[in-house]
Short mmCIF file of C-alpha atoms and ligand atoms in Angstrom, two decimals:
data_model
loop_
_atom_site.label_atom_id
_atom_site.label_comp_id
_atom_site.label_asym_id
_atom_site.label_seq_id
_atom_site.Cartn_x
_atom_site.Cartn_y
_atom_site.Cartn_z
CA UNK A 1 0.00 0.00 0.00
CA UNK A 2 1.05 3.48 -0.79
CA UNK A 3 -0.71 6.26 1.77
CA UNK A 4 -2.49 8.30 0.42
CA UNK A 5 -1.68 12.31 1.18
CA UNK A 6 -3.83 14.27 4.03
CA UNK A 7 -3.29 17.13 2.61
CA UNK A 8 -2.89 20.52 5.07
CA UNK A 9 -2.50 23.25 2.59
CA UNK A 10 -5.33 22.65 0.94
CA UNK A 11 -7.79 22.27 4.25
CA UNK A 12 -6.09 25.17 5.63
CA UNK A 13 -7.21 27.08 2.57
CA UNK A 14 -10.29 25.79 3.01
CA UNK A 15 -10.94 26.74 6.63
CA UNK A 16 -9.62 30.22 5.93
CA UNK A 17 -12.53 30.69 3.13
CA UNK A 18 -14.97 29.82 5.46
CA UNK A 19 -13.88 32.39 8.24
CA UNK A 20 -13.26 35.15 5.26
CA UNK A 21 -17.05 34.77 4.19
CA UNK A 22 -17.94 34.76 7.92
CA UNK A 23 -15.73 37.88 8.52
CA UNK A 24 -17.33 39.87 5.49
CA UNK A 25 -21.19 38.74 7.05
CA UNK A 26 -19.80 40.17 10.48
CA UNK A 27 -18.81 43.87 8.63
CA UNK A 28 -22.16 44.08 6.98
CA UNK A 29 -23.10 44.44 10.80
CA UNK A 30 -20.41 46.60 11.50
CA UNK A 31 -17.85 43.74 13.66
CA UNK A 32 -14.58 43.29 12.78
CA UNK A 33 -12.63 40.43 14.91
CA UNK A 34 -9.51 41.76 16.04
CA UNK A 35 -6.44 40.01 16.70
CA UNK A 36 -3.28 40.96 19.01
CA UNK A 37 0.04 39.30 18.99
CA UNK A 38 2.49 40.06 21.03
CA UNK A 39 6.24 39.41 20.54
CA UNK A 40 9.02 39.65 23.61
CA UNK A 41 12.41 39.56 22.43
CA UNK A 42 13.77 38.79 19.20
CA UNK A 43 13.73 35.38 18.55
CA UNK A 44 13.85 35.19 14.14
CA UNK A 45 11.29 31.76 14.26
CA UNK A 46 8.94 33.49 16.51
CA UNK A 47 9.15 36.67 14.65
CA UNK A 48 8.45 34.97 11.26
CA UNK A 49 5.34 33.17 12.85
CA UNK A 50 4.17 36.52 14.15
CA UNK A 51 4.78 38.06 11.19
CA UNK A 52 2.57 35.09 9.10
CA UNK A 53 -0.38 35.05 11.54
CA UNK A 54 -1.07 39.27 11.17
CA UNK A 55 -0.64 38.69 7.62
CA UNK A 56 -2.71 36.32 7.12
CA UNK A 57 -5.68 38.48 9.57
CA UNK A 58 -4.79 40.64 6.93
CA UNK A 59 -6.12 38.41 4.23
CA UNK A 60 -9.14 37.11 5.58
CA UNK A 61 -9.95 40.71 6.89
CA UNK A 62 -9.44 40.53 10.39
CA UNK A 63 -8.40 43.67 12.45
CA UNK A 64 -4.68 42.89 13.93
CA UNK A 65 -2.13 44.21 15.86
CA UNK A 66 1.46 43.46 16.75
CA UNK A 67 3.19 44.50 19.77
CA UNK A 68 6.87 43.95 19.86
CA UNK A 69 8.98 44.24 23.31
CA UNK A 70 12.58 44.29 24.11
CA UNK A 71 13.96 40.74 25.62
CA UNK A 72 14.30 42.54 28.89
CA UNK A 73 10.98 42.79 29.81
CA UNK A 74 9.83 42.41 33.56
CA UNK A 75 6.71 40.16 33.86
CA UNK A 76 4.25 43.44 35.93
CA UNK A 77 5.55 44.94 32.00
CA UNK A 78 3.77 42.18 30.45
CA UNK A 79 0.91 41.61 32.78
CA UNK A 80 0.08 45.02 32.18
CA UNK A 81 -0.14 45.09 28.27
CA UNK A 82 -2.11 41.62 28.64
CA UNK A 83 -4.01 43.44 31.18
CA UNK A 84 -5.20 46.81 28.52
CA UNK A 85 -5.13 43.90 25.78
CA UNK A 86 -8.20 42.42 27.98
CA UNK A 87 -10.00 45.71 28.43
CA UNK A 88 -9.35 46.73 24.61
CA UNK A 89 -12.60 46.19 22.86
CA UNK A 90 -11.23 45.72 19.43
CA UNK A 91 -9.16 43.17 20.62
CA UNK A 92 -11.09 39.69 20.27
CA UNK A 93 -7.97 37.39 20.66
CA UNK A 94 -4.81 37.48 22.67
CA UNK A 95 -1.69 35.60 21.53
CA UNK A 96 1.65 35.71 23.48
CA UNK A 97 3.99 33.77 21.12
CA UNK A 98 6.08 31.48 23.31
CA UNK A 99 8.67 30.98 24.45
CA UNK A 100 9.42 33.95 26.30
CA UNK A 101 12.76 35.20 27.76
CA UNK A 102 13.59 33.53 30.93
CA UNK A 103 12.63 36.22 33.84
CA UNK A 104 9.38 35.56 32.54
CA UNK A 105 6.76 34.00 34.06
CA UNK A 106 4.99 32.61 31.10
CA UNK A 107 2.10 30.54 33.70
CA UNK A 108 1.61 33.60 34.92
CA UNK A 109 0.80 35.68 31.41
CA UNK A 110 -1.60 32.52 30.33
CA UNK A 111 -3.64 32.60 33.01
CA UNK A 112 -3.86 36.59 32.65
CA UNK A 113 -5.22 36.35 29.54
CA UNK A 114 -9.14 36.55 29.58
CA UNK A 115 -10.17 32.97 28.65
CA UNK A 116 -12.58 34.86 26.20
CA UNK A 117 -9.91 36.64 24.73
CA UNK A 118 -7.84 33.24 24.42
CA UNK A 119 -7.42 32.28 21.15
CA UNK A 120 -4.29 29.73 21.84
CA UNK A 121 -6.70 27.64 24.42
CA UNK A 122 -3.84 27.67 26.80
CA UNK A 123 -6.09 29.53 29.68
CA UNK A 124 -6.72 27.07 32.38
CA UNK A 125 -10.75 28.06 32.04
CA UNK A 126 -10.57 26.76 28.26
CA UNK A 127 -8.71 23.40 29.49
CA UNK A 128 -10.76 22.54 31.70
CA UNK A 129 -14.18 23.53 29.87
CA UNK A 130 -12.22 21.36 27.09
CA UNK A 131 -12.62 18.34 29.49
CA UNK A 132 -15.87 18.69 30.43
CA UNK A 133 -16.86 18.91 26.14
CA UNK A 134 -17.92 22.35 26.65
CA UNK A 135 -17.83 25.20 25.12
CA UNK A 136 -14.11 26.17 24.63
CA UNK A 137 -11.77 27.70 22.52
CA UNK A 138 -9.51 25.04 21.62
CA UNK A 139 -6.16 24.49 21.00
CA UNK A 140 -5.24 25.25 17.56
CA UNK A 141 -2.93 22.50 16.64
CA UNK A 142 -5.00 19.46 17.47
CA UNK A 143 -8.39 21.55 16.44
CA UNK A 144 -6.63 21.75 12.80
CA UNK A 145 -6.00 17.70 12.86
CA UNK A 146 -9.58 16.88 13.46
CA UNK A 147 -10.64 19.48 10.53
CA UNK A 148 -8.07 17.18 8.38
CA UNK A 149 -9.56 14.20 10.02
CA UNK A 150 -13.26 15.58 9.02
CA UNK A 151 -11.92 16.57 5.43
CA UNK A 152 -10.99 13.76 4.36
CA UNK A 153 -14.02 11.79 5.71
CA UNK A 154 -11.62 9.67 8.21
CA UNK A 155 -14.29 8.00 10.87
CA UNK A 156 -13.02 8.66 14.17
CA UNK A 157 -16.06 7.23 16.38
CA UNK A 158 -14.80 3.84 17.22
CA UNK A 159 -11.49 3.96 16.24
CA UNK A 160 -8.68 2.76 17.98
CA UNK A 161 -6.48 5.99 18.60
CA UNK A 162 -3.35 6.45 19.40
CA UNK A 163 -1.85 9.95 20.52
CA UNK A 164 2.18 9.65 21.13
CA UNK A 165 3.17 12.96 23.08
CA UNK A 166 1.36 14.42 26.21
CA UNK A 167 1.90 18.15 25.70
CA UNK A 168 -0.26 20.78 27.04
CA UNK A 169 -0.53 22.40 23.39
CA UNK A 170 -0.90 19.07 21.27
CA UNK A 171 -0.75 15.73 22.91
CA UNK A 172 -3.60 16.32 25.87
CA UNK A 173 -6.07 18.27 24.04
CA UNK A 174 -5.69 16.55 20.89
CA UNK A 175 -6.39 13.19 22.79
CA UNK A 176 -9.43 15.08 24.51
CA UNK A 177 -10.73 15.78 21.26
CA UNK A 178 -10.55 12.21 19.75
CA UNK A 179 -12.57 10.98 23.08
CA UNK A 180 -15.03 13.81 22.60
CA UNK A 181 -15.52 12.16 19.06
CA UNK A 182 -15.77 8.67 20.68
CA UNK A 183 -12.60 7.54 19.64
CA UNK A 184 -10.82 4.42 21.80
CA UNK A 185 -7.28 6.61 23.12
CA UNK A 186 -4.39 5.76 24.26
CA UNK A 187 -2.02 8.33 25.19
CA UNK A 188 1.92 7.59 24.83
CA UNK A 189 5.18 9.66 26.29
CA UNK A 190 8.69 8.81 26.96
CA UNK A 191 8.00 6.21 29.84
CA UNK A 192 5.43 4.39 27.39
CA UNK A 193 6.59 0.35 27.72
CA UNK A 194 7.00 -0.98 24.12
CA UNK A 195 5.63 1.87 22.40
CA UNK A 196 5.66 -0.13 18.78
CA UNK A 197 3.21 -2.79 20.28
CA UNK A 198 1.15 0.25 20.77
CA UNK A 199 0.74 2.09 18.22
CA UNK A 200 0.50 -1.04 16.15
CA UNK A 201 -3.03 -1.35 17.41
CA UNK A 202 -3.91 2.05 16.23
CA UNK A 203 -6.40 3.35 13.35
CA UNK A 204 -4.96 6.43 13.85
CA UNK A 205 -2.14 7.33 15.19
CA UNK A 206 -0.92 10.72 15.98
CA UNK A 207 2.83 11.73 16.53
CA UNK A 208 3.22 14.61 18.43
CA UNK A 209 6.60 13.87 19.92
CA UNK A 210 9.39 16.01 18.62
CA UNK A 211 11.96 13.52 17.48
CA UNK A 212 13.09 13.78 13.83
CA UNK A 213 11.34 10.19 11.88
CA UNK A 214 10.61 8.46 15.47
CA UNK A 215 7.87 6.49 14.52
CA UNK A 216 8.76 3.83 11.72
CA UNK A 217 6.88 1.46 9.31
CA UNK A 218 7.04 -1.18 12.47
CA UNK A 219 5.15 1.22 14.68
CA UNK A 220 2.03 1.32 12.11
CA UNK A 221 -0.18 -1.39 10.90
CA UNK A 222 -1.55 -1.57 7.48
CA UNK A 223 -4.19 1.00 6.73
CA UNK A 224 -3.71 3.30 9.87
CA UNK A 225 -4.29 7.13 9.35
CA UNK A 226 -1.11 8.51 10.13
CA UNK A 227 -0.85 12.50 11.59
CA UNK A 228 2.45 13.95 11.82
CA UNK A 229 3.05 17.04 14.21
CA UNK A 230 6.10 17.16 14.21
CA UNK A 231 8.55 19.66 13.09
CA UNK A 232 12.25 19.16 13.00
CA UNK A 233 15.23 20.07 11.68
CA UNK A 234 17.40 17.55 9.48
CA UNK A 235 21.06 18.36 9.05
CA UNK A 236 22.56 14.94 7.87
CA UNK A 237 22.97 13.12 4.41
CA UNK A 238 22.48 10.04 6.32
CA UNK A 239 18.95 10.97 8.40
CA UNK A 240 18.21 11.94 4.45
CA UNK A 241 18.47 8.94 3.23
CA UNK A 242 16.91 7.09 6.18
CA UNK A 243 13.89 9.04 6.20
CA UNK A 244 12.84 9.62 2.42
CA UNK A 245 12.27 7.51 -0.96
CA UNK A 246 12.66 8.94 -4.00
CA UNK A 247 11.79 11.43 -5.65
CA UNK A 248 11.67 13.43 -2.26
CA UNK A 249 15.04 11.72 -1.48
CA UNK A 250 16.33 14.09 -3.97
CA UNK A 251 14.58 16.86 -3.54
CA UNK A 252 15.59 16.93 0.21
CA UNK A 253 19.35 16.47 -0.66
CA UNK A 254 19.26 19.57 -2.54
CA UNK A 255 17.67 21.95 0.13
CA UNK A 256 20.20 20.43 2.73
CA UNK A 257 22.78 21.33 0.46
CA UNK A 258 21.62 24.46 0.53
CA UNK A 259 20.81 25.67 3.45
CA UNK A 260 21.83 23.34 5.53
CA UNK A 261 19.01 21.80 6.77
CA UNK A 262 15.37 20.91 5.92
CA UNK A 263 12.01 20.36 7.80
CA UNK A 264 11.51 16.76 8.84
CA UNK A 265 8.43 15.55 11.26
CA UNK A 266 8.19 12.77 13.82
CA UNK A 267 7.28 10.43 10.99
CA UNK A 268 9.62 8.32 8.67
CA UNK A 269 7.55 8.41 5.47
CA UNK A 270 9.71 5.78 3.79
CA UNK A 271 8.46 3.12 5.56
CA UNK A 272 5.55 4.65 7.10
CA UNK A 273 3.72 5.12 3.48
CA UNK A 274 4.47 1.19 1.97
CA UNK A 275 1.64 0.49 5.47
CA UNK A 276 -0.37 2.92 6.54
CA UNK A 277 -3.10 4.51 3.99
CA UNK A 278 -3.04 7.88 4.72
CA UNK A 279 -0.10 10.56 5.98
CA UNK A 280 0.36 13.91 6.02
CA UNK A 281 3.37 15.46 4.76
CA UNK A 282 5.87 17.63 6.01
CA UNK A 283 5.84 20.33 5.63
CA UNK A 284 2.29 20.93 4.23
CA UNK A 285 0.70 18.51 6.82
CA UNK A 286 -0.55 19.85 10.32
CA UNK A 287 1.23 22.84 10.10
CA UNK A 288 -0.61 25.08 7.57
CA UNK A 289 -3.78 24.07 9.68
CA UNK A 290 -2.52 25.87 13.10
CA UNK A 291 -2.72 29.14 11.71
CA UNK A 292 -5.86 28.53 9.85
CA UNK A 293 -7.24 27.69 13.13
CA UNK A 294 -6.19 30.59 14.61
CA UNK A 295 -7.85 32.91 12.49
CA UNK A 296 -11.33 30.50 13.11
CA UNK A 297 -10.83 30.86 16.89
CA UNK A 298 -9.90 34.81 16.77
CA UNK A 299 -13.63 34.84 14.62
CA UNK A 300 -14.92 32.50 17.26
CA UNK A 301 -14.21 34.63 20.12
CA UNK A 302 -15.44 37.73 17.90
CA UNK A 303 -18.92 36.14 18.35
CA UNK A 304 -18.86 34.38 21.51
CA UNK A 305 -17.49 37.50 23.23
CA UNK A 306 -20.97 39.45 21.24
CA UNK A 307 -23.50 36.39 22.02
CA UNK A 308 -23.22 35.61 18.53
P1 NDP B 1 6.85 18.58 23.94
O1 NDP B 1 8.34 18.46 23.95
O2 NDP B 1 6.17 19.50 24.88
O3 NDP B 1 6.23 17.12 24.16
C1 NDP B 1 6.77 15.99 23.53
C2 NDP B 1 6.07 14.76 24.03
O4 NDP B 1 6.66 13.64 23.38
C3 NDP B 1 6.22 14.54 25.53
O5 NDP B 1 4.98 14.18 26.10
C4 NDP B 1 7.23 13.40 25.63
O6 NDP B 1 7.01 12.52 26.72
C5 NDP B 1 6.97 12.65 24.35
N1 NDP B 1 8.14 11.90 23.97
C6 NDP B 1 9.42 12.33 23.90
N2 NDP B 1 10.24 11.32 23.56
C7 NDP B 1 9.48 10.23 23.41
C8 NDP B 1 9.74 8.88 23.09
N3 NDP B 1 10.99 8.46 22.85
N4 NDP B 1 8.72 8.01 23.04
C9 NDP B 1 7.45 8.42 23.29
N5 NDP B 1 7.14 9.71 23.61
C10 NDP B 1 8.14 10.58 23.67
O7 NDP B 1 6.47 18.92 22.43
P2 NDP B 1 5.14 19.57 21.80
O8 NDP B 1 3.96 18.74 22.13
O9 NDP B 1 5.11 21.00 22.06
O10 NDP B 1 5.46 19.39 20.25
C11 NDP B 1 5.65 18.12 19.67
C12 NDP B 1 6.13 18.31 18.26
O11 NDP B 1 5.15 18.98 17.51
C13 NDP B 1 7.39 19.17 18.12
O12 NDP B 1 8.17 18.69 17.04
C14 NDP B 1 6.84 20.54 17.77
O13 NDP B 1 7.76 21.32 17.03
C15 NDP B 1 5.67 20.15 16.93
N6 NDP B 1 4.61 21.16 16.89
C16 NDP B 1 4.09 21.44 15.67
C17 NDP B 1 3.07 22.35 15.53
C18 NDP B 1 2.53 22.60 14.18
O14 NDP B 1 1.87 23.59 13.97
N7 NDP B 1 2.77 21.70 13.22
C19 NDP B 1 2.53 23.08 16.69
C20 NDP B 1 3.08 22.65 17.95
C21 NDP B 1 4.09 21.72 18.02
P3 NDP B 1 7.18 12.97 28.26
O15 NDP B 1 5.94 13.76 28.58
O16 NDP B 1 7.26 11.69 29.00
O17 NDP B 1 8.43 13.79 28.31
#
């Protein structure tokens, strides 16, 4: 078997069209969701992922806002821009792009954020209405995997599922999710015995791990649904060549040749795609979806926050 590809870009693009007609409804009524990152320090990822979510407010319509501080910024500094951030009525969501600098106290700025404000779904209030399958705003990352799931018609009611990686951001809620949807789940992490014999049971498995091509064709049985979160770096012909078949052997040489490195997940596709039947690349897998979902949650909190 060959998997087939669970494609991100294009369910991104499709989420996005849906919030951009829902955004252009809102401004016939005079709304426009507003969106506020904020930046501390200057760390070049998180400043490229700042600078991709305003853009893409931008091009669904959404009202944003960027607010850069120095690395040196006290905590009370922070608080208190979260703090007029929360009482700023043209601010629906509230993103603080982690990681912050050390003399932060990053618990601290989550839990200051108004859970209705919270478009991340990182505010205790959200986590724990996430348990309870209320009404929360969710995680974006494993929000954007079920909207894959859904795309692609993947039944996840009855399904044996297997989340590896017990995160606050990806593992936990994305496991909540799948048992929300009355998936089996079995949640793995770096004390899981025999974590092969696991996932082998799975219908779906999802990595979520952060280990470049951890989980093999001998952790997947035939016909699984295979989600790849992860996202790291390659820097060696010989990972390369362990983790891709042609023609994306290639392809892959020739970035690392030039720059160095290229983008790898927690998946080995070479021998993950001759079992399982579908996989999602990377890149073009989960992540295109966790901005996507951002902009849905910034429009959900728009019309939560107005009773809509
Ligand atoms: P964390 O480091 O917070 O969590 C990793 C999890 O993997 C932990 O629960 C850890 O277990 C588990 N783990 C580590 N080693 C093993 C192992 N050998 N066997 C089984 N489990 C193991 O990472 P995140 O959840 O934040 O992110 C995971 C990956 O997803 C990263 O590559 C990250 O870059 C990527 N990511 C991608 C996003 C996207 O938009 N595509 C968004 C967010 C993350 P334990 O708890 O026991 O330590």
């Amino acid at each position: 078997m060959t998997a087939q590809v669970l494609n991100g870009v294009e369910v991104a693009e499709h989420i996005k069209q849906r919030v951009a007609a829902r955004v252009s409804g809102l401004a016939e009524q005079g709304i426009k969701p507003g969106l506020a990152a904020v930046i501390v320090g200057d760390d070049p990822a998180s400043k490229v992922y700042v600078g991709s979510k305003v853009k893409t407010c931008e091009a669904l319509g959404l009202y944003s806002e960027k607010h850069e501080l120095p690395g040196t910024t006290t905590t009370e500094e922070l608080l208190a821009l979260v703090n007029r951030l929360n009482h700023n009525d043209a601010i629906d969501g509230i993103l603080v792009q982690m990681p912050l600098p050390k003399q932060i106290d990053a618990r601290r700025i989550l839990e200051a954020v108004d859970p209705a404000k919270d478009v991340d779904g990182f505010h205790a209030v959200n986590v724990g209405r996430l348990v309870q399958g209320r009404d929360a705003l969710v995680a974006c990352t494993p929000a954007g995997v079920i909207e894959l799931l859904d795309y692609y018609k993947i039944p996840i009611a009855g399904a044996n599922a297997v989340v590896v990686g017990r995160s606050d951001i990806v593992g936990k809620p994305m496991a909540l999710l799948l048992l929300h949807r009355h998936a089996t789940v079995t949640i793995c992490h770096s004390k899981t015995r025999d974590l092969a014999a696991v996932t082998r049971q799975a219908d779906i498995v999802i990595a979520a791990i952060g280990r470049t091509a951890m989980i093999t064709g001998d952790h997947v049985r035939e016909g699984a649904v295979v989600v790849d979160v992860g996202m790291n770096d390659a820097t060696t012909e010989a990972e390369i060549l362990r983790i891709f078949a042609e023609p994306e052997r290639s392809k892959r040489l020739e970035v690392l040749a030039k720059r160095g490195r290229t983008l790898v997940g927690d998946v080995e596709p070479r021998t993950v795609a001759e079992k399982a039947a579908w996989l999602t690349p990377v890149p073009g897998g989960v992540g295109p979806l966790t901005i996507a979902m951002l902009m849905q949650n910034t429009l959900r909190a728009a019309e939560m926050r107005r009773g809509l």
